[in-house]
Coordinates of C-alpha atoms in Angstrom, one line a residue:
M1 CA 145.0 84.8 105.3
S2 CA 142.2 85.6 102.7
D3 CA 142.1 88.3 100.2
P4 CA 139.7 91.4 101.5
Q5 CA 138.8 91.8 97.8
S6 CA 137.8 88.7 96.9
T7 CA 133.9 87.7 97.8
P8 CA 133.1 84.7 99.5
T9 CA 131.4 82.1 97.2
N10 CA 129.2 81.2 99.9
L11 CA 127.2 84.1 99.3
P12 CA 124.3 84.5 97.3
D13 CA 124.0 86.6 93.9
M14 CA 122.4 89.8 95.1
R15 CA 119.9 89.8 91.8
S16 CA 118.4 86.0 93.2
V17 CA 118.0 87.3 96.7
V18 CA 116.5 90.7 94.9
A19 CA 114.7 88.7 92.5
K20 CA 113.2 86.2 94.8
H21 CA 111.9 89.1 96.8
W22 CA 110.9 91.3 95.1
T23 CA 107.9 91.8 95.9
L24 CA 108.9 93.3 99.3
F25 CA 111.2 95.7 98.1
L26 CA 108.1 96.9 95.7
I27 CA 106.0 97.3 99.1
E28 CA 109.0 99.3 101.1
G29 CA 108.7 101.5 97.8
I30 CA 105.4 102.0 97.7
L31 CA 105.2 102.9 101.2
L32 CA 108.0 105.0 101.2
V33 CA 106.5 107.2 98.9
L34 CA 103.4 107.8 100.3
L35 CA 105.1 108.6 103.2
G36 CA 106.9 111.1 101.9
I37 CA 104.0 112.5 99.9
G38 CA 102.2 113.2 102.6
A39 CA 105.5 114.8 104.3
I40 CA 105.5 117.1 101.4
I41 CA 101.6 117.8 101.4
V42 CA 102.1 118.9 105.7
P43 CA 106.0 119.0 106.2
P44 CA 105.0 120.6 110.0
I45 CA 104.2 117.2 111.2
A46 CA 107.0 115.3 109.0
G47 CA 109.4 117.3 110.5
L48 CA 108.0 117.6 114.2
A49 CA 108.3 114.0 113.7
V50 CA 111.5 114.0 112.7
T51 CA 112.8 116.1 115.6
I52 CA 110.9 113.8 118.3
F53 CA 112.9 110.8 116.7
L54 CA 115.8 112.4 117.0
G55 CA 115.1 113.4 120.7
W56 CA 114.1 109.4 121.7
L57 CA 118.0 108.5 119.5
F58 CA 119.5 111.3 121.8
L59 CA 117.6 110.0 124.9
I60 CA 118.2 106.4 124.4
G61 CA 121.8 107.8 123.6
G62 CA 122.2 109.3 126.9
I63 CA 121.1 106.7 129.2
A64 CA 123.4 103.9 127.7
G65 CA 126.3 106.1 127.8
L66 CA 125.4 107.2 131.5
A67 CA 125.2 103.6 132.2
L68 CA 128.4 102.3 130.9
T69 CA 130.2 105.4 131.9
F70 CA 129.0 104.3 135.5
W71 CA 130.1 100.6 134.6
A72 CA 133.3 101.6 133.1
R73 CA 134.3 104.8 135.1
E74 CA 138.3 103.0 136.2
L75 CA 138.9 104.3 132.5
P76 CA 140.7 107.6 131.4
G77 CA 137.8 110.0 130.4
F78 CA 135.6 109.3 132.7
W79 CA 134.0 113.0 133.2
W80 CA 134.3 113.6 129.6
S81 CA 132.4 110.4 129.1
L82 CA 129.5 111.6 131.9
L83 CA 129.9 115.2 130.3
S84 CA 128.8 113.6 127.0
A85 CA 126.4 111.6 128.4
L86 CA 124.7 114.4 129.9
L87 CA 124.6 116.4 126.5
S88 CA 122.6 113.8 125.0
L89 CA 120.2 113.5 127.5
A90 CA 119.8 117.0 127.8
A91 CA 119.1 117.0 123.9
G92 CA 117.1 114.1 124.1
V93 CA 114.9 116.3 126.9
I94 CA 114.6 118.9 124.9
L95 CA 113.7 117.9 121.3
I96 CA 111.3 115.4 122.7
G97 CA 109.8 118.3 125.3
W98 CA 109.9 121.1 123.1
P99 CA 110.0 119.6 119.4
A100 CA 109.1 123.3 117.7
H101 CA 112.0 124.9 119.3
G102 CA 114.4 121.9 118.2
L103 CA 112.7 121.8 114.6
F104 CA 114.1 126.0 114.3
S105 CA 117.6 124.4 115.7
L106 CA 117.5 121.7 113.2
T107 CA 116.4 124.1 109.8
I108 CA 119.3 126.5 111.4
V109 CA 121.8 123.5 110.7
L110 CA 120.2 122.2 107.6
T111 CA 120.6 125.7 106.4
A112 CA 124.1 125.7 107.0
F113 CA 124.6 122.4 105.7
F114 CA 123.4 123.7 102.1
I115 CA 125.7 126.3 102.3
M116 CA 128.2 124.7 102.9
E117 CA 127.4 121.7 100.6
G118 CA 126.6 124.9 98.0
A119 CA 130.0 126.4 97.7
T120 CA 131.9 123.3 98.0
S121 CA 129.7 121.8 94.9
I122 CA 130.3 125.3 92.8
M123 CA 134.2 124.7 93.8
F124 CA 134.6 121.1 92.7
A125 CA 132.4 121.9 89.9
L126 CA 135.3 124.6 89.1
D127 CA 137.7 122.3 89.5
H128 CA 136.2 120.0 86.9
K129 CA 136.1 122.8 84.5
R130 CA 139.9 123.2 84.3
E131 CA 140.7 120.1 83.9
L132 CA 137.8 120.1 81.0
S133 CA 135.9 117.1 82.4
G134 CA 132.4 117.2 80.8
R135 CA 129.3 117.7 82.6
W136 CA 130.7 120.5 85.3
G137 CA 128.0 123.1 84.5
W138 CA 125.3 120.4 86.2
M139 CA 127.6 120.1 89.0
L140 CA 127.9 124.0 89.3
A141 CA 123.8 123.9 88.6
A142 CA 123.6 122.3 91.9
G143 CA 125.7 124.0 93.9
I144 CA 124.0 126.9 93.3
V145 CA 120.5 125.4 93.8
D146 CA 122.2 124.4 97.0
L147 CA 122.9 128.2 98.4
V148 CA 119.5 129.0 97.0
I149 CA 118.1 126.7 99.0
A150 CA 119.4 128.1 102.1
V151 CA 118.7 131.5 101.4
L152 CA 115.5 131.0 101.0
I153 CA 115.0 129.0 104.1
F154 CA 117.4 131.7 106.0
A155 CA 114.8 134.6 104.8
G156 CA 112.0 132.8 105.7
L157 CA 113.0 132.1 109.1
P158 CA 111.5 131.5 111.8
G159 CA 108.6 130.5 109.5
S160 CA 110.3 128.3 107.1
A161 CA 110.8 125.8 110.3
A162 CA 107.8 125.0 110.2
W163 CA 108.2 123.4 106.5
A164 CA 111.6 123.0 105.6
V165 CA 112.7 119.9 107.3
G166 CA 109.2 117.8 107.2
L167 CA 109.3 119.1 102.9
L168 CA 113.0 117.9 102.1
V169 CA 112.4 114.7 104.0
G170 CA 109.5 114.0 101.8
I171 CA 111.3 115.1 98.9
N172 CA 113.5 112.6 100.2
L173 CA 111.3 109.2 100.7
V174 CA 109.8 110.3 97.5
F175 CA 113.4 109.4 95.8
G176 CA 114.3 106.8 97.6
G177 CA 110.6 104.7 97.7
S178 CA 110.7 105.2 93.8
S179 CA 114.3 103.6 93.6
L180 CA 112.8 100.4 95.2
I181 CA 109.9 100.3 93.2
G182 CA 112.4 100.9 90.0
M183 CA 114.7 97.9 91.4
A184 CA 111.9 95.8 92.5
L185 CA 109.9 96.2 89.1
A186 CA 113.2 95.8 87.4
A187 CA 113.8 92.2 89.1
K188 CA 110.8 91.1 89.2
P189 CA 110.6 87.4 87.3
R190 CA 109.6 87.2 84.0

C-alpha cells in the first residue's frame, strides 16, 4: 500500500513542464487579458455570453440526466432524478431563450453572494482581531467592499443586471490572465 502523501517519482517536475511550455501559458494569459478587457469595455455582451453558456450547460446536463434516468429507471429515486433532469432542461431553455431574464437572475444571485461573502469576511476578520493576528484589517476592508458592491448592484437593479456580471467576469479574466503571464515569464528559460 502506498502513502497518499508521497508523490510518485515518475511524474515530471512542475517547474520543468511550465518552463518547457512557457509560451503556451503566455499566449493563454494574453488571450484571457484581452477577453477580460473586452468584457470590461462591453459588460452587457459578456454577461449575456455567460448566461447563454450556463444555459447550454444546464441544457446538456438535463439531456444527459434524462437519458441516464430512463436508462437506470429501476434504481431508487427515479422520480427525483426525473424532476431534477427536467428542471435542468427548463433552466437551460430559459437561459438560452431569454438570456436577459437569466442575466437578471444571475445578478440577484451575485448580489446575494457578495452579501454573504462580505458578512463572512467581516466576521472572519473580527475573529482574527480577537486572536491578535496581523493583517485582519485587510480582511475587514475586503468584507466591507463586498457589501458595498452588493449595495451598488442591488440599488441599480434592474439596470445593473446589464453590466454587473460582465464587468466582474472581465475583472476575473484580467487577473487570471495576468497571473498566467507572470507565471510564464518567470518560467521562461534564460
